[in-house]
PDB file of C-alpha atoms in Angstrom:
ATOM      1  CA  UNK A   1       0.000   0.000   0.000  1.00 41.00           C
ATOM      2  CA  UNK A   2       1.424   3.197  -1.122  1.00 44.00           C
ATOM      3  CA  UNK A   3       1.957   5.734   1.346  1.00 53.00           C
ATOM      4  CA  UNK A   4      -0.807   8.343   1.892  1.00 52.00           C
ATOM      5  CA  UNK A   5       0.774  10.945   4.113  1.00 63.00           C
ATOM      6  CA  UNK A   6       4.330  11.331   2.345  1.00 74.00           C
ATOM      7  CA  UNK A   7       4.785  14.683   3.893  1.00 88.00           C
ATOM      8  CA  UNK A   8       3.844  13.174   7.818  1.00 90.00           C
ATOM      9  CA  UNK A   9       6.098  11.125   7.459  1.00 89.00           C
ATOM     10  CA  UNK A  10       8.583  13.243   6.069  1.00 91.00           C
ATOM     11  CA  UNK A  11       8.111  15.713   8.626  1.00 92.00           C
ATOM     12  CA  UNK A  12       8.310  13.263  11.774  1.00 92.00           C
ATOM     13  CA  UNK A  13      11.602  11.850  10.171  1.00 92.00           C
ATOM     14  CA  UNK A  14      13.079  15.181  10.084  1.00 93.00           C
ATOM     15  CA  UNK A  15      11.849  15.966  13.484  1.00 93.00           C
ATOM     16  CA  UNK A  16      13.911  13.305  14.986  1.00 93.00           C
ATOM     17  CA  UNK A  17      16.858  14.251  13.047  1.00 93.00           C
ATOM     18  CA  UNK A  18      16.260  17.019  15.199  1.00 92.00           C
ATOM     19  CA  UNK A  19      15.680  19.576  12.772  1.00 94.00           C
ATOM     20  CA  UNK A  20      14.729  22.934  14.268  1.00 94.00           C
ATOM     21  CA  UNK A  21      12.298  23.955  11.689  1.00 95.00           C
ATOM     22  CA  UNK A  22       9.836  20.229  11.524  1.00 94.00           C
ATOM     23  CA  UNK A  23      10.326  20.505  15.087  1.00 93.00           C
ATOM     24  CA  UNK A  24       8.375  23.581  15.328  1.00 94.00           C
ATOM     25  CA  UNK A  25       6.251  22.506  12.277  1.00 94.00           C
ATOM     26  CA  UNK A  26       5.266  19.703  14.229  1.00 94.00           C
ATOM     27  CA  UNK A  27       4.559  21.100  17.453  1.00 93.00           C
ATOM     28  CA  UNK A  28       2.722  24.184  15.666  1.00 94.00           C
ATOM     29  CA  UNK A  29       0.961  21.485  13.605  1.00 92.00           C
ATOM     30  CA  UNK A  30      -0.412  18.687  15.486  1.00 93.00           C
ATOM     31  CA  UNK A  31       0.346  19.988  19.423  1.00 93.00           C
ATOM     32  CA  UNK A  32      -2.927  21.884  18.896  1.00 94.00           C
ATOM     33  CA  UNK A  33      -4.747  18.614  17.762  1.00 94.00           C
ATOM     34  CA  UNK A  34      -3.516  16.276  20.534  1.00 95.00           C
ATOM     35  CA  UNK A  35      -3.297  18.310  23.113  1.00 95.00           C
ATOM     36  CA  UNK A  36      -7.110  18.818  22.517  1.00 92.00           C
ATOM     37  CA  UNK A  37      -7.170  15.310  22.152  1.00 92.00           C
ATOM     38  CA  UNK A  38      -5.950  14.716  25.226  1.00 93.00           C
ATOM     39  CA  UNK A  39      -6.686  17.402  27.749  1.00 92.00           C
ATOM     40  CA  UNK A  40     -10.804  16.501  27.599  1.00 85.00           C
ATOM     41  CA  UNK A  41      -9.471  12.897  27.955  1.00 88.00           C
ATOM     42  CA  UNK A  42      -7.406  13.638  31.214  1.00 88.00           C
ATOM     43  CA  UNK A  43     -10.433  15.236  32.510  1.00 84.00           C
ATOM     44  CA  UNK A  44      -9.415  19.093  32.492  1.00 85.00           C
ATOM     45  CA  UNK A  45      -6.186  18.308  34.181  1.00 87.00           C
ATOM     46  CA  UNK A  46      -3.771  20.779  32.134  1.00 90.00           C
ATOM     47  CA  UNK A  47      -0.586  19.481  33.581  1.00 91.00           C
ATOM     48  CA  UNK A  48      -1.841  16.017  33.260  1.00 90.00           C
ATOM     49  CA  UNK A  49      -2.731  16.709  29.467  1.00 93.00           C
ATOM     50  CA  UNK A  50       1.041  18.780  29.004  1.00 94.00           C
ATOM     51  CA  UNK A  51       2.915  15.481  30.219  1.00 94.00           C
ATOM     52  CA  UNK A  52       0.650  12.647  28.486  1.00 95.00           C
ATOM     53  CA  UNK A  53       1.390  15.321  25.024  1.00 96.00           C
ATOM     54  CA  UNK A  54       5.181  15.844  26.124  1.00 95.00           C
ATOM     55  CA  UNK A  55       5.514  12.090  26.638  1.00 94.00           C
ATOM     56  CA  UNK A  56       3.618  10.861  23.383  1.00 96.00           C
ATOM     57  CA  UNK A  57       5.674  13.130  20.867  1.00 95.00           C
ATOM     58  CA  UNK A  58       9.036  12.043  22.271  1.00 93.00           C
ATOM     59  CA  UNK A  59       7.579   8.481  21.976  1.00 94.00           C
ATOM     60  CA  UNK A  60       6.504   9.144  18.200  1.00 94.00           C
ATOM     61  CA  UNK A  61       9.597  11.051  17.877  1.00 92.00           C
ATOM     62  CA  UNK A  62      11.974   8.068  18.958  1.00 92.00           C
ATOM     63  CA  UNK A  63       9.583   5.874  16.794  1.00 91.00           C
ATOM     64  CA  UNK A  64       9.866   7.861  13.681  1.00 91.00           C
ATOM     65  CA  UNK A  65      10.667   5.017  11.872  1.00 88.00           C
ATOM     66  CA  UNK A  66       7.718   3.157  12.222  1.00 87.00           C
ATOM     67  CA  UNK A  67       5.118   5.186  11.531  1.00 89.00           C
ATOM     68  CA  UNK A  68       4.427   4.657   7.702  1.00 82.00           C
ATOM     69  CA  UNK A  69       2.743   7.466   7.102  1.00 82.00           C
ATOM     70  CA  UNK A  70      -0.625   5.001   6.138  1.00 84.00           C
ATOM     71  CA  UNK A  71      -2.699   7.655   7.905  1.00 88.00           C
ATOM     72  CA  UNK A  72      -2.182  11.046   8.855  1.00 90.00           C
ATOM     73  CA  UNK A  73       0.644  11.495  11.329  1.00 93.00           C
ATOM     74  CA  UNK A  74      -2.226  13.352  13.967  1.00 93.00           C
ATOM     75  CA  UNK A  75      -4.210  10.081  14.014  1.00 93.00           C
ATOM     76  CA  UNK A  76      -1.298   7.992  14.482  1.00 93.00           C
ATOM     77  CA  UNK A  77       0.089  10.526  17.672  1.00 95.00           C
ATOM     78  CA  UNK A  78      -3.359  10.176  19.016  1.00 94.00           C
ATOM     79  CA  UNK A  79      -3.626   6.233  18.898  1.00 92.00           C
ATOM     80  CA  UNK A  80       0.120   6.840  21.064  1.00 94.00           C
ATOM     81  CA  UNK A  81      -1.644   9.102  23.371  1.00 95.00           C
ATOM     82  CA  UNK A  82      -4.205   6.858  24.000  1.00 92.00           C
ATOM     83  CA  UNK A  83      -1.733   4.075  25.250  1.00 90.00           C
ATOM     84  CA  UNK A  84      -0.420   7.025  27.388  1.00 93.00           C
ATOM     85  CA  UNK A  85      -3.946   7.726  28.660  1.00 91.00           C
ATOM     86  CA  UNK A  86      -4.311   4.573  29.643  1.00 86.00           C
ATOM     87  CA  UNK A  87      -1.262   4.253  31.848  1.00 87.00           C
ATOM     88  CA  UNK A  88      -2.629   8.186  33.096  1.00 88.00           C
ATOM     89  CA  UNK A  89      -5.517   6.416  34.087  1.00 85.00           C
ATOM     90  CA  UNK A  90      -3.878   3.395  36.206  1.00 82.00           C
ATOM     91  CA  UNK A  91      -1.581   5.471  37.870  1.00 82.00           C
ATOM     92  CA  UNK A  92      -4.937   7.650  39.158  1.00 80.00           C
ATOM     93  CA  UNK A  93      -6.497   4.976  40.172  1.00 76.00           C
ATOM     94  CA  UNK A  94      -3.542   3.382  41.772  1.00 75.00           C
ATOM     95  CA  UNK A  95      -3.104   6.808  43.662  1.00 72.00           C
ATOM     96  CA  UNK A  96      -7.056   6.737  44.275  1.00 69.00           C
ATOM     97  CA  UNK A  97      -6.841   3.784  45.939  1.00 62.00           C
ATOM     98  CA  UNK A  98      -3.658   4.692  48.141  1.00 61.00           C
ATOM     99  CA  UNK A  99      -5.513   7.915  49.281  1.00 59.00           C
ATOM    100  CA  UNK A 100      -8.954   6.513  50.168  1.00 57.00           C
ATOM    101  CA  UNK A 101      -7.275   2.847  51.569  1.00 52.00           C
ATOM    102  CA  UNK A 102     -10.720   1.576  49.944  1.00 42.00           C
ATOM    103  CA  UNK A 103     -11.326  -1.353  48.155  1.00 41.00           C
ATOM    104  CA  UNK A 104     -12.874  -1.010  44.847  1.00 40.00           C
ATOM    105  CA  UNK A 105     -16.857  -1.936  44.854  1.00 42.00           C
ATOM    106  CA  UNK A 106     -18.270  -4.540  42.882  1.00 42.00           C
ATOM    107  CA  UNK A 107     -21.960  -4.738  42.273  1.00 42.00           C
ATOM    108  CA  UNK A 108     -24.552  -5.618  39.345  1.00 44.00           C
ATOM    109  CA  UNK A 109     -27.877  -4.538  38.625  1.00 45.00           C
ATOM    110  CA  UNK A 110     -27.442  -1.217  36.386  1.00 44.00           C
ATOM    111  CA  UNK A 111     -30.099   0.746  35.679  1.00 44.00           C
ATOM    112  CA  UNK A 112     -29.256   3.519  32.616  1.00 42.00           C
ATOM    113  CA  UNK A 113     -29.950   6.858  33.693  1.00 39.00           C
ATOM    114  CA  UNK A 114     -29.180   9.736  30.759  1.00 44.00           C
ATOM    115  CA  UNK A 115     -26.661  12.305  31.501  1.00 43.00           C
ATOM    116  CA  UNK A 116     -28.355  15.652  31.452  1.00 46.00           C
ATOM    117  CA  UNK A 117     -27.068  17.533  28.541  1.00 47.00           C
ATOM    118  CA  UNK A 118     -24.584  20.130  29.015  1.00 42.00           C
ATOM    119  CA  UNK A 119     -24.184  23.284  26.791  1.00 52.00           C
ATOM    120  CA  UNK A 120     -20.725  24.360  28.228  1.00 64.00           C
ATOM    121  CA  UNK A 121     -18.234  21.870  27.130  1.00 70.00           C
ATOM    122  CA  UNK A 122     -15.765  23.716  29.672  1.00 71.00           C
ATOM    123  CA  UNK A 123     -18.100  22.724  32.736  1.00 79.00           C
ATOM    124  CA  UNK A 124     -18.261  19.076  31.197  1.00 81.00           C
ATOM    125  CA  UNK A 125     -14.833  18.794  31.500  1.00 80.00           C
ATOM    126  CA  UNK A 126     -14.698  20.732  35.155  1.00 81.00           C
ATOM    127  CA  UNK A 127     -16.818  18.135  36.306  1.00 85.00           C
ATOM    128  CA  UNK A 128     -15.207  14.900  34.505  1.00 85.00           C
ATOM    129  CA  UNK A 129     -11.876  15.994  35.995  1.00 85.00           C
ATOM    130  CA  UNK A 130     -13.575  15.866  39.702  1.00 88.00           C
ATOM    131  CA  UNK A 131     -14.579  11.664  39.299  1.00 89.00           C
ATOM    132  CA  UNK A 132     -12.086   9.584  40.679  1.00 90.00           C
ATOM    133  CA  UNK A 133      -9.791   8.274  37.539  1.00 87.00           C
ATOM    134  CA  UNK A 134     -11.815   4.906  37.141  1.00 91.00           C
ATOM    135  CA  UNK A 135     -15.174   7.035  36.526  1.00 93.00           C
ATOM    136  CA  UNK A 136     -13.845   9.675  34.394  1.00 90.00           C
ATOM    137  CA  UNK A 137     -12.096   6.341  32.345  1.00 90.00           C
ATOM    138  CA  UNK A 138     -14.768   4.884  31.902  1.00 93.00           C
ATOM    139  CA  UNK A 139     -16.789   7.473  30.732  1.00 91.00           C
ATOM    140  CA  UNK A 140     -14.646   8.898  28.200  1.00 89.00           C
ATOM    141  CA  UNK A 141     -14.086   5.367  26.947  1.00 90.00           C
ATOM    142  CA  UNK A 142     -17.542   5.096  26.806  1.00 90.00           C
ATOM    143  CA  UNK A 143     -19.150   8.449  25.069  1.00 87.00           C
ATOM    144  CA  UNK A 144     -15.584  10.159  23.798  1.00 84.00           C
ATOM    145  CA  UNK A 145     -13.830   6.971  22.068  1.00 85.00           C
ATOM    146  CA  UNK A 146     -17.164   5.248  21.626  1.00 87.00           C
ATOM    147  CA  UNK A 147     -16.545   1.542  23.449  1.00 91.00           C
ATOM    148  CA  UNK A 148     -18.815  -0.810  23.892  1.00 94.00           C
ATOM    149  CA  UNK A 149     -19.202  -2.407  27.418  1.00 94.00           C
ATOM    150  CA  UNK A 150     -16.909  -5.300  26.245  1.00 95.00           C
ATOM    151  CA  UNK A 151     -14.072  -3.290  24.835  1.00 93.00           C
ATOM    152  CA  UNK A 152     -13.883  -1.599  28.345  1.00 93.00           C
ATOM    153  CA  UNK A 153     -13.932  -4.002  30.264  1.00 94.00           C
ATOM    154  CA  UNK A 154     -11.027  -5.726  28.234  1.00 92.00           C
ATOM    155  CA  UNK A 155      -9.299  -2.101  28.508  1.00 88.00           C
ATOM    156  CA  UNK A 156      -9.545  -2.120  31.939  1.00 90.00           C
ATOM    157  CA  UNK A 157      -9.270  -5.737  33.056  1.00 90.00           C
ATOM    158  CA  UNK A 158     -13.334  -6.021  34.093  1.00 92.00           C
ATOM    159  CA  UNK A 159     -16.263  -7.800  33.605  1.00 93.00           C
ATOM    160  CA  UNK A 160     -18.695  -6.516  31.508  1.00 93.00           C
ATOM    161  CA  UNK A 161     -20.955  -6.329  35.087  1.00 94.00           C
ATOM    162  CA  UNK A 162     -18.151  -4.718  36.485  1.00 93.00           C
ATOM    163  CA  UNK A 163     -18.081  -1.904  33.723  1.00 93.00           C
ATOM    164  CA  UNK A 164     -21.784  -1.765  33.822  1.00 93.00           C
ATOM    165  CA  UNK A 165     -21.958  -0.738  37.244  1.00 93.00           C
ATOM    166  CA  UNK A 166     -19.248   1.420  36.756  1.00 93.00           C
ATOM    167  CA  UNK A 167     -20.501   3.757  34.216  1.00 94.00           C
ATOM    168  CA  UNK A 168     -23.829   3.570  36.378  1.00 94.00           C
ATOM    169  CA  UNK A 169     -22.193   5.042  39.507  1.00 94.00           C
ATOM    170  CA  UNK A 170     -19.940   6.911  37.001  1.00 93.00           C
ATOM    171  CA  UNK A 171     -23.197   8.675  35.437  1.00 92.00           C
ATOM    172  CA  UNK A 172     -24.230   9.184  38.643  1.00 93.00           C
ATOM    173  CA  UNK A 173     -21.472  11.123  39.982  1.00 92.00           C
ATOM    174  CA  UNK A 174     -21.176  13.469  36.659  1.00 90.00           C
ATOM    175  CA  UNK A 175     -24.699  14.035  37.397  1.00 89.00           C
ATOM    176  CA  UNK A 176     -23.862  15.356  40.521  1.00 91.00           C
ATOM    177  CA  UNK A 177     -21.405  17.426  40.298  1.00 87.00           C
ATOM    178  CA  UNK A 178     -23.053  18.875  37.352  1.00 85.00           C
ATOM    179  CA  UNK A 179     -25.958  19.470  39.443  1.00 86.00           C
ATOM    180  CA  UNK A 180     -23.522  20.898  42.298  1.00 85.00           C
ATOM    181  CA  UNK A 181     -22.074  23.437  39.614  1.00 77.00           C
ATOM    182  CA  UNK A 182     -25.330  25.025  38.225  1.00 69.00           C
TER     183      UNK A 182
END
């Protein structure tokens, strides 16, 4: 399959040939794009969102080589963030767990409940980035990257049941603190 993305690919190479120029091409370029990307992801957390960005262009940087430009180099440094968002994610609720010295819950019986909707996308992600990590997870799993129940519970290391009662309580809590906030 012939390259689509010549220029991408181009542009990453010479970005890890450290070239001063694609270096702020690709910052200027496709920063913008993933850090968007990311900070709604990390829940609001800017810092959080500046080091999951930092880390995933020196990992595409270092990987120049293998990205063959088959889609456009944003989509590929967002698929990279994702793996970083993932780790983000463990590490929260890791650090969740340390803080509260709970154990995590496990119940069934989930009853859907809508989200009310929310015309400030700024107060969405105020209140996403006040869930503990394992909430705001799997909710931007969920309704951001579009998962089914399966693929996050295999992205997580749940049952389906598990995840189900997750995103219940999950809903829940958004629910509340958007109700707190208006």
């Amino acid at each position: 399959m012939a390259q689509i993305h010549d220029d991408d690919a181009e542009l990453l190479r010479a970005a890890a040939r450290g070239e001063p120029a694609a270096v702020r091409r690709l910052l200027d370029e496709a920063g913008p794009v993933l850090y968007g990307f990311v900070f709604a992801r990390a829940g609001g957390d800017a810092a959080g969102a500046e080091d999951i960005v930092q880390e995933t262009l020196f990992e595409a940087v270092k990987g120049a080589a293998g990205f063959r430009g088959d889609a456009a180099l944003t989509t590929w440094l967002c698929a990279i963030a994702r793996r970083r968002l993932a780790r983000y994610y463990e590490r929260e609720r890791r650090d969740d767990l340390v803080r509260s010295g709970l154990t995590l819950v496990r119940d069934s019986g989930v009853d859907e409940i809508d989200v009310p909707q929310v015309e400030d996308r700024d107060e969405m992600i105020r209140a996403l980035g006040r869930l503990s990590a394992i909430h705001r997870q799997v909710l931007v799993l969920k309704y951001l990257d579009d998962y089914s129940v399966g693929e996050i519970a295999r992205e997580i290391g749940r049952t389906e049941v598990q995840v189900q009662s997750l995103l219940q309580r999950a809903r829940d809590g958004l629910r509340r603190q958007l109700e707190a906030s208006a």
